[in-house]
């Protein structure tokens, strides 16, 4: 399979979902007015990403972060002049200037930055070559960085990249800035005061994460590029409120795993897409889908919910939440969320419920546009 086209016609989110769901292996190249980029996929996961739209190479980033010494960096640069096909990261590892573990951490951060930057591109011609990992002279990029031993989920990168874009609109975030790899899981607390808390009772704005995030995401939902973008927006907002979640696509008598956040099992995305929950065998789940109403409270134990919890791992949640996404009068998807790891109680979800209602309307609009397009195509 060779996939080629323009970013103007096929959004990056759609391309990533095609390659991720299909567990594709190969090289993805894109060239636009902002530069050139390379992404390497293995079994649907991203193991390498580079672009000349960022200042410097992976090695430059590590130097700025104080992870390597200037003298060793310059030595690697001189060696590369004689071995141009070798990346500076490879040479630094060979020189003993950095450990493999730290290099992997730095590469994960570099890949995140590359994807974040690509999300800003408005144009570009792309091509994906299936099962072709020989980069050779396919790209003008001078340094190809490092290949991860364990790839990153495209869905996660898209979700985090879109979140960074939202944050950058309110701050001076620079995706080219130097980074550290110490504990980037911790986030600084920021002032969430927006004035919205005056309109939503006496609960402080800092506690209403759903309402704060709702402001920025609702605007994006008005003009989605695809149905996959709608589902990613839902997962993004939910991940601000809950520790983990799974989005299911609804069928006639079953719901099928589509995407996730916070699920800590090996190959989480692949495992989630393999989960099929029968509604006929779970009166608890069937009631949620039939009534088309959110459920927040205990997760009833039956054969299906026991199987589901076993698949996603972790302790049995004290509370769980299900949010049906309704389009054209039918449940099109179901969002499951919990805080099972910390055992924290479920907080306010009014903002998320409002957003999910808007997501259903956006899905209806997207389906209608698709039907109109198919009708016009048939007439042509």
Short mmCIF file of C-alpha atoms in Angstrom, two decimals:
data_model
loop_
_atom_site.label_atom_id
_atom_site.label_comp_id
_atom_site.label_asym_id
_atom_site.label_seq_id
_atom_site.Cartn_x
_atom_site.Cartn_y
_atom_site.Cartn_z
CA UNK A 1 0.00 0.00 0.00
CA UNK A 2 1.32 3.40 -1.02
CA UNK A 3 -0.54 6.43 0.33
CA UNK A 4 0.05 9.80 -1.32
CA UNK A 5 -1.73 13.13 -1.41
CA UNK A 6 -1.89 16.62 0.03
CA UNK A 7 -2.42 17.73 3.62
CA UNK A 8 -5.00 20.17 2.28
CA UNK A 9 -7.14 17.21 1.22
CA UNK A 10 -6.40 14.64 3.95
CA UNK A 11 -5.79 15.85 7.50
CA UNK A 12 -2.79 14.60 9.46
CA UNK A 13 -5.16 13.16 12.08
CA UNK A 14 -6.85 11.01 9.43
CA UNK A 15 -3.52 9.83 8.01
CA UNK A 16 -2.28 8.85 11.46
CA UNK A 17 -5.47 6.95 12.24
CA UNK A 18 -5.26 5.02 8.96
CA UNK A 19 -1.66 3.99 9.69
CA UNK A 20 -2.28 3.33 13.39
CA UNK A 21 -5.45 1.26 13.03
CA UNK A 22 -3.91 -0.70 10.17
CA UNK A 23 -0.73 -1.27 12.22
CA UNK A 24 1.28 -0.15 9.23
CA UNK A 25 5.07 -0.16 8.96
CA UNK A 26 6.86 2.23 6.62
CA UNK A 27 8.14 5.76 6.03
CA UNK A 28 5.95 8.85 5.84
CA UNK A 29 7.46 11.84 4.04
CA UNK A 30 5.91 15.27 3.68
CA UNK A 31 7.20 18.42 2.00
CA UNK A 32 5.47 21.79 2.17
CA UNK A 33 6.15 25.50 2.22
CA UNK A 34 7.34 25.26 5.83
CA UNK A 35 9.86 22.51 5.19
CA UNK A 36 10.37 18.77 5.05
CA UNK A 37 9.44 16.10 7.58
CA UNK A 38 10.03 12.38 8.01
CA UNK A 39 8.09 9.98 10.23
CA UNK A 40 8.85 6.27 10.56
CA UNK A 41 6.07 3.89 11.61
CA UNK A 42 6.45 0.36 12.95
CA UNK A 43 3.28 -1.65 13.54
CA UNK A 44 1.26 1.56 13.64
CA UNK A 45 3.49 3.28 16.21
CA UNK A 46 5.86 6.20 15.58
CA UNK A 47 9.51 5.33 16.24
CA UNK A 48 11.26 8.24 14.52
CA UNK A 49 10.32 11.79 13.48
CA UNK A 50 12.39 14.68 12.18
CA UNK A 51 11.79 18.00 10.42
CA UNK A 52 13.84 20.97 9.30
CA UNK A 53 11.02 23.23 10.50
CA UNK A 54 12.58 23.06 13.97
CA UNK A 55 15.83 24.85 14.75
CA UNK A 56 18.63 22.35 15.25
CA UNK A 57 18.81 18.59 15.48
CA UNK A 58 18.10 16.17 18.30
CA UNK A 59 21.75 16.56 19.31
CA UNK A 60 21.38 20.37 19.41
CA UNK A 61 18.38 19.98 21.70
CA UNK A 62 20.33 17.70 24.03
CA UNK A 63 23.20 20.21 24.11
CA UNK A 64 20.84 23.07 25.03
CA UNK A 65 19.32 20.89 27.75
CA UNK A 66 22.77 20.28 29.26
CA UNK A 67 22.62 16.56 28.58
CA UNK A 68 25.92 16.53 26.67
CA UNK A 69 29.08 18.65 26.81
CA UNK A 70 29.97 21.16 24.12
CA UNK A 71 33.35 19.52 23.47
CA UNK A 72 31.80 16.12 22.84
CA UNK A 73 29.11 17.68 20.67
CA UNK A 74 31.73 19.38 18.49
CA UNK A 75 33.66 16.12 18.27
CA UNK A 76 30.53 14.35 16.98
CA UNK A 77 29.98 17.13 14.44
CA UNK A 78 33.51 16.64 13.08
CA UNK A 79 33.05 12.86 12.88
CA UNK A 80 29.74 13.32 11.03
CA UNK A 81 31.55 15.25 8.29
CA UNK A 82 33.38 12.02 7.48
CA UNK A 83 30.32 9.81 8.10
CA UNK A 84 27.41 11.87 6.71
CA UNK A 85 24.93 8.98 6.80
CA UNK A 86 25.34 8.64 10.58
CA UNK A 87 23.16 10.81 12.80
CA UNK A 88 24.71 12.88 15.57
CA UNK A 89 22.66 10.88 18.09
CA UNK A 90 24.22 7.63 16.85
CA UNK A 91 27.69 9.13 17.05
CA UNK A 92 27.16 10.53 20.55
CA UNK A 93 26.05 7.10 21.73
CA UNK A 94 29.10 5.48 20.10
CA UNK A 95 31.34 8.06 21.78
CA UNK A 96 29.85 7.19 25.18
CA UNK A 97 28.63 10.76 25.63
CA UNK A 98 25.09 9.70 26.48
CA UNK A 99 23.32 6.57 27.66
CA UNK A 100 20.78 4.73 25.55
CA UNK A 101 18.09 5.30 28.19
CA UNK A 102 18.54 9.08 28.22
CA UNK A 103 18.73 9.13 24.42
CA UNK A 104 15.39 7.32 24.24
CA UNK A 105 13.83 9.85 26.63
CA UNK A 106 15.18 12.77 24.63
CA UNK A 107 13.96 11.20 21.38
CA UNK A 108 10.43 10.78 22.73
CA UNK A 109 10.38 14.49 23.53
CA UNK A 110 11.84 15.34 20.14
CA UNK A 111 9.15 13.30 18.37
CA UNK A 112 6.47 15.14 20.35
CA UNK A 113 7.91 18.49 19.23
CA UNK A 114 8.06 17.37 15.59
CA UNK A 115 4.41 16.26 15.60
CA UNK A 116 3.33 19.45 17.38
CA UNK A 117 5.04 21.49 14.66
CA UNK A 118 3.52 19.41 11.86
CA UNK A 119 0.05 20.12 13.23
CA UNK A 120 0.69 23.78 12.38
CA UNK A 121 1.38 23.03 8.71
CA UNK A 122 -1.39 24.15 6.37
CA UNK A 123 -0.04 22.55 3.21
CA UNK A 124 2.28 19.84 1.99
CA UNK A 125 2.59 16.87 -0.34
CA UNK A 126 2.91 13.56 1.50
CA UNK A 127 3.76 9.98 0.64
CA UNK A 128 3.77 6.81 2.73
CA UNK A 129 5.75 3.81 1.52
CA UNK A 130 4.55 0.56 3.10
CA UNK A 131 7.18 -1.78 4.58
CA UNK A 132 9.95 0.47 3.27
CA UNK A 133 12.25 1.52 6.11
CA UNK A 134 15.22 2.38 3.91
CA UNK A 135 15.39 6.16 4.12
CA UNK A 136 18.53 6.65 2.02
CA UNK A 137 18.25 9.66 -0.27
CA UNK A 138 14.46 9.95 0.00
CA UNK A 139 14.72 13.07 2.14
CA UNK A 140 16.76 16.26 2.18
CA UNK A 141 17.01 16.14 5.98
CA UNK A 142 20.66 16.17 7.04
CA UNK A 143 20.21 14.42 10.38
CA UNK A 144 17.61 11.72 11.06
CA UNK A 145 17.86 11.62 14.85
CA UNK A 146 17.27 8.34 16.65
CA UNK A 147 14.85 5.43 16.36
CA UNK A 148 12.93 4.45 19.49
CA UNK A 149 12.96 0.84 20.62
CA UNK A 150 9.31 1.22 21.65
CA UNK A 151 7.13 3.48 19.51
CA UNK A 152 4.69 6.19 20.52
CA UNK A 153 0.95 6.13 19.89
CA UNK A 154 -0.08 8.48 17.04
CA UNK A 155 -3.41 9.13 18.80
CA UNK A 156 -1.60 10.20 21.97
CA UNK A 157 0.72 12.52 20.02
CA UNK A 158 -2.20 14.12 18.18
CA UNK A 159 -4.14 14.60 21.39
CA UNK A 160 -1.18 16.13 23.23
CA UNK A 161 -0.21 18.21 20.21
CA UNK A 162 -3.65 19.74 20.01
CA UNK A 163 -3.53 20.42 23.75
CA UNK A 164 -0.21 22.24 23.34
CA UNK A 165 -1.75 24.38 20.60
CA UNK A 166 -4.53 25.38 22.98
CA UNK A 167 -2.05 26.26 25.70
CA UNK A 168 0.21 28.17 23.31
CA UNK A 169 -2.69 30.45 22.44
CA UNK A 170 -2.67 31.63 26.05
CA UNK A 171 1.09 31.63 26.67
CA UNK A 172 4.43 32.08 24.95
CA UNK A 173 5.09 28.38 24.39
CA UNK A 174 7.82 27.79 21.83
CA UNK A 175 7.89 24.24 20.41
CA UNK A 176 11.55 24.75 19.47
CA UNK A 177 12.70 25.51 23.00
CA UNK A 178 15.20 23.28 24.81
CA UNK A 179 13.78 20.53 26.98
CA UNK A 180 14.73 18.35 29.89
CA UNK A 181 13.79 14.73 30.45
CA UNK A 182 13.60 14.72 34.22
CA UNK A 183 9.92 14.62 35.16
CA UNK A 184 7.87 16.05 32.37
CA UNK A 185 4.85 14.23 33.75
CA UNK A 186 4.40 16.90 36.40
CA UNK A 187 2.52 20.01 35.33
CA UNK A 188 2.76 23.40 36.92
CA UNK A 189 -0.46 24.71 38.37
CA UNK A 190 -1.72 27.73 36.51
CA UNK A 191 -4.35 30.30 37.33
CA UNK A 192 -7.52 28.92 35.85
CA UNK A 193 -9.55 32.00 36.69
CA UNK A 194 -11.41 33.08 33.58
CA UNK A 195 -14.47 34.70 34.99
CA UNK A 196 -16.55 31.65 34.13
CA UNK A 197 -16.78 30.59 37.76
CA UNK A 198 -19.11 33.52 38.42
CA UNK A 199 -21.59 31.93 36.04
CA UNK A 200 -21.31 28.41 37.41
CA UNK A 201 -22.16 28.70 41.09
CA UNK A 202 -19.62 29.02 43.87
CA UNK A 203 -17.23 26.31 42.74
CA UNK A 204 -13.76 27.85 42.12
CA UNK A 205 -12.66 27.87 38.48
CA UNK A 206 -9.56 25.84 39.36
CA UNK A 207 -11.83 22.96 40.33
CA UNK A 208 -13.93 23.16 37.16
CA UNK A 209 -11.46 21.71 34.67
CA UNK A 210 -14.31 20.65 32.41
CA UNK A 211 -15.59 24.21 32.01
CA UNK A 212 -12.13 25.74 31.56
CA UNK A 213 -11.18 23.32 28.79
CA UNK A 214 -14.65 23.55 27.24
CA UNK A 215 -14.08 27.16 26.18
CA UNK A 216 -11.16 26.45 23.87
CA UNK A 217 -12.35 23.11 22.49
CA UNK A 218 -15.90 24.14 21.59
CA UNK A 219 -14.57 26.55 18.98
CA UNK A 220 -12.52 23.76 17.39
CA UNK A 221 -15.57 21.52 17.35
CA UNK A 222 -17.48 24.01 15.22
CA UNK A 223 -15.25 23.35 12.21
CA UNK A 224 -13.88 19.80 12.46
CA UNK A 225 -11.91 18.44 9.52
CA UNK A 226 -13.16 14.87 10.02
CA UNK A 227 -15.02 12.51 12.33
CA UNK A 228 -11.67 11.33 13.70
CA UNK A 229 -10.92 14.88 14.80
CA UNK A 230 -14.23 14.98 16.69
CA UNK A 231 -13.37 11.80 18.60
CA UNK A 232 -9.89 13.12 19.40
CA UNK A 233 -11.39 16.33 20.82
CA UNK A 234 -13.70 14.29 23.06
CA UNK A 235 -10.76 12.25 24.38
CA UNK A 236 -8.71 15.41 24.93
CA UNK A 237 -11.35 17.07 27.09
CA UNK A 238 -12.05 13.88 29.04
CA UNK A 239 -8.33 13.43 29.75
CA UNK A 240 -8.33 16.81 31.53
CA UNK A 241 -10.95 15.53 33.98
CA UNK A 242 -10.35 11.79 34.35
CA UNK A 243 -7.23 9.64 34.76
CA UNK A 244 -8.14 7.15 32.07
CA UNK A 245 -10.81 6.58 29.48
CA UNK A 246 -11.91 4.50 26.52
CA UNK A 247 -13.99 5.64 23.56
CA UNK A 248 -16.22 3.01 21.98
CA UNK A 249 -17.92 2.99 18.60
CA UNK A 250 -21.51 1.79 18.98
CA UNK A 251 -22.95 -0.98 16.83
CA UNK A 252 -26.38 -2.58 16.87
CA UNK A 253 -25.74 -4.99 19.73
CA UNK A 254 -22.18 -4.18 20.78
CA UNK A 255 -19.68 -1.42 21.40
CA UNK A 256 -16.18 -1.64 19.94
CA UNK A 257 -13.00 -0.01 21.27
CA UNK A 258 -11.82 2.96 19.23
CA UNK A 259 -9.40 5.08 21.29
CA UNK A 260 -8.07 5.63 24.80
CA UNK A 261 -6.07 7.73 27.21
CA UNK A 262 -4.32 6.73 30.43
CA UNK A 263 -4.58 2.97 29.88
CA UNK A 264 -1.32 1.51 31.19
CA UNK A 265 -1.00 -1.82 29.42
CA UNK A 266 1.36 -2.93 26.66
CA UNK A 267 0.28 -1.77 23.20
CA UNK A 268 -2.72 -0.02 24.74
CA UNK A 269 -4.18 1.36 21.49
CA UNK A 270 -4.01 -2.03 19.80
CA UNK A 271 -5.58 -3.75 22.79
CA UNK A 272 -8.42 -1.24 23.03
CA UNK A 273 -9.30 -1.66 19.36
CA UNK A 274 -9.60 -5.40 19.98
CA UNK A 275 -12.21 -4.99 22.74
CA UNK A 276 -15.80 -5.82 21.78
CA UNK A 277 -18.47 -5.59 24.50
CA UNK A 278 -21.81 -7.31 23.91
CA UNK A 279 -24.80 -5.23 24.97
CA UNK A 280 -27.06 -8.30 24.91
CA UNK A 281 -24.91 -9.93 27.61
CA UNK A 282 -24.79 -6.85 29.87
CA UNK A 283 -28.08 -5.35 30.98
CA UNK A 284 -26.06 -2.61 32.71
CA UNK A 285 -24.41 -1.40 29.49
CA UNK A 286 -27.52 -1.97 27.40
CA UNK A 287 -29.53 0.30 29.69
CA UNK A 288 -26.98 3.12 29.29
CA UNK A 289 -27.10 2.87 25.49
CA UNK A 290 -30.88 2.41 25.31
CA UNK A 291 -31.68 5.35 27.60
CA UNK A 292 -28.99 7.54 25.96
CA UNK A 293 -28.21 9.13 29.31
CA UNK A 294 -24.88 9.53 31.16
CA UNK A 295 -24.12 7.23 34.08
CA UNK A 296 -21.90 8.27 37.00
CA UNK A 297 -21.59 5.90 39.91
CA UNK A 298 -20.68 2.28 40.71
CA UNK A 299 -19.68 0.01 37.85
CA UNK A 300 -22.02 -2.96 37.98
CA UNK A 301 -20.24 -6.31 37.84
CA UNK A 302 -21.24 -8.79 35.17
CA UNK A 303 -19.35 -11.02 32.74
CA UNK A 304 -18.88 -8.18 30.24
CA UNK A 305 -17.70 -5.48 32.66
CA UNK A 306 -15.40 -7.99 34.38
CA UNK A 307 -13.87 -8.81 30.99
CA UNK A 308 -13.50 -5.10 30.18
CA UNK A 309 -11.72 -4.32 33.45
CA UNK A 310 -9.43 -7.30 32.98
CA UNK A 311 -8.47 -6.01 29.52
CA UNK A 312 -7.61 -2.45 30.59
CA UNK A 313 -5.91 -3.49 33.84
CA UNK A 314 -5.73 -1.68 37.16
CA UNK A 315 -8.03 -1.90 40.19
CA UNK A 316 -11.81 -2.01 40.01
CA UNK A 317 -12.97 1.64 40.06
CA UNK A 318 -14.92 2.96 43.03
CA UNK A 319 -16.86 5.05 40.52
CA UNK A 320 -17.13 5.02 36.74
CA UNK A 321 -18.71 7.27 34.14
CA UNK A 322 -20.32 6.46 30.79
CA UNK A 323 -21.28 9.19 28.33
CA UNK A 324 -23.29 8.19 25.22
CA UNK A 325 -22.62 10.36 22.14
CA UNK A 326 -25.88 10.68 20.22
CA UNK A 327 -26.10 11.53 16.52
CA UNK A 328 -29.26 11.43 14.42
CA UNK A 329 -31.22 10.05 17.37
CA UNK A 330 -28.94 7.03 17.83
CA UNK A 331 -25.93 6.35 20.03
CA UNK A 332 -22.92 6.63 17.73
CA UNK A 333 -20.25 6.24 20.41
CA UNK A 334 -19.84 5.73 24.16
CA UNK A 335 -17.13 7.31 26.33
CA UNK A 336 -16.02 5.42 29.46
CA UNK A 337 -13.93 7.19 32.14
CA UNK A 338 -12.71 6.58 35.69
CA UNK A 339 -10.14 7.58 38.32
CA UNK A 340 -9.35 4.01 39.34
CA UNK A 341 -5.64 4.58 39.92
CA UNK A 342 -5.92 7.35 42.53
CA UNK A 343 -9.43 6.42 43.73
CA UNK A 344 -10.35 10.11 43.56
CA UNK A 345 -14.11 10.74 43.40
CA UNK A 346 -15.56 11.86 40.09
CA UNK A 347 -15.85 15.64 40.01
CA UNK A 348 -18.13 17.93 38.04
CA UNK A 349 -18.64 16.82 34.45
CA UNK A 350 -21.19 19.35 33.28
CA UNK A 351 -18.75 20.88 30.80
CA UNK A 352 -17.86 17.48 29.36
CA UNK A 353 -21.53 16.56 28.98
CA UNK A 354 -22.21 19.83 27.15
CA UNK A 355 -19.25 19.19 24.87
CA UNK A 356 -20.38 15.63 24.13
CA UNK A 357 -23.79 16.98 23.15
CA UNK A 358 -22.05 19.37 20.73
CA UNK A 359 -19.90 16.47 19.49
CA UNK A 360 -23.06 14.57 18.56
CA UNK A 361 -24.27 17.57 16.54
CA UNK A 362 -20.85 17.84 14.87
CA UNK A 363 -21.03 14.16 13.92
CA UNK A 364 -24.47 14.72 12.39
CA UNK A 365 -23.07 17.63 10.37
CA UNK A 366 -20.10 15.55 9.25
CA UNK A 367 -22.34 12.64 8.19
CA UNK A 368 -24.63 15.00 6.30
CA UNK A 369 -21.71 16.59 4.46
CA UNK A 370 -20.42 13.13 3.54
CA UNK A 371 -23.82 12.12 2.12
CA UNK A 372 -24.05 15.34 0.09
CA UNK A 373 -20.54 14.76 -1.25
CA UNK A 374 -21.42 11.18 -2.23
CA UNK A 375 -24.61 12.35 -3.95
CA UNK A 376 -22.74 15.01 -5.92
CA UNK A 377 -20.07 12.48 -6.82
CA UNK A 378 -22.74 10.05 -8.03
CA UNK A 379 -24.34 12.70 -10.22
CA UNK A 380 -20.94 13.53 -11.71
#
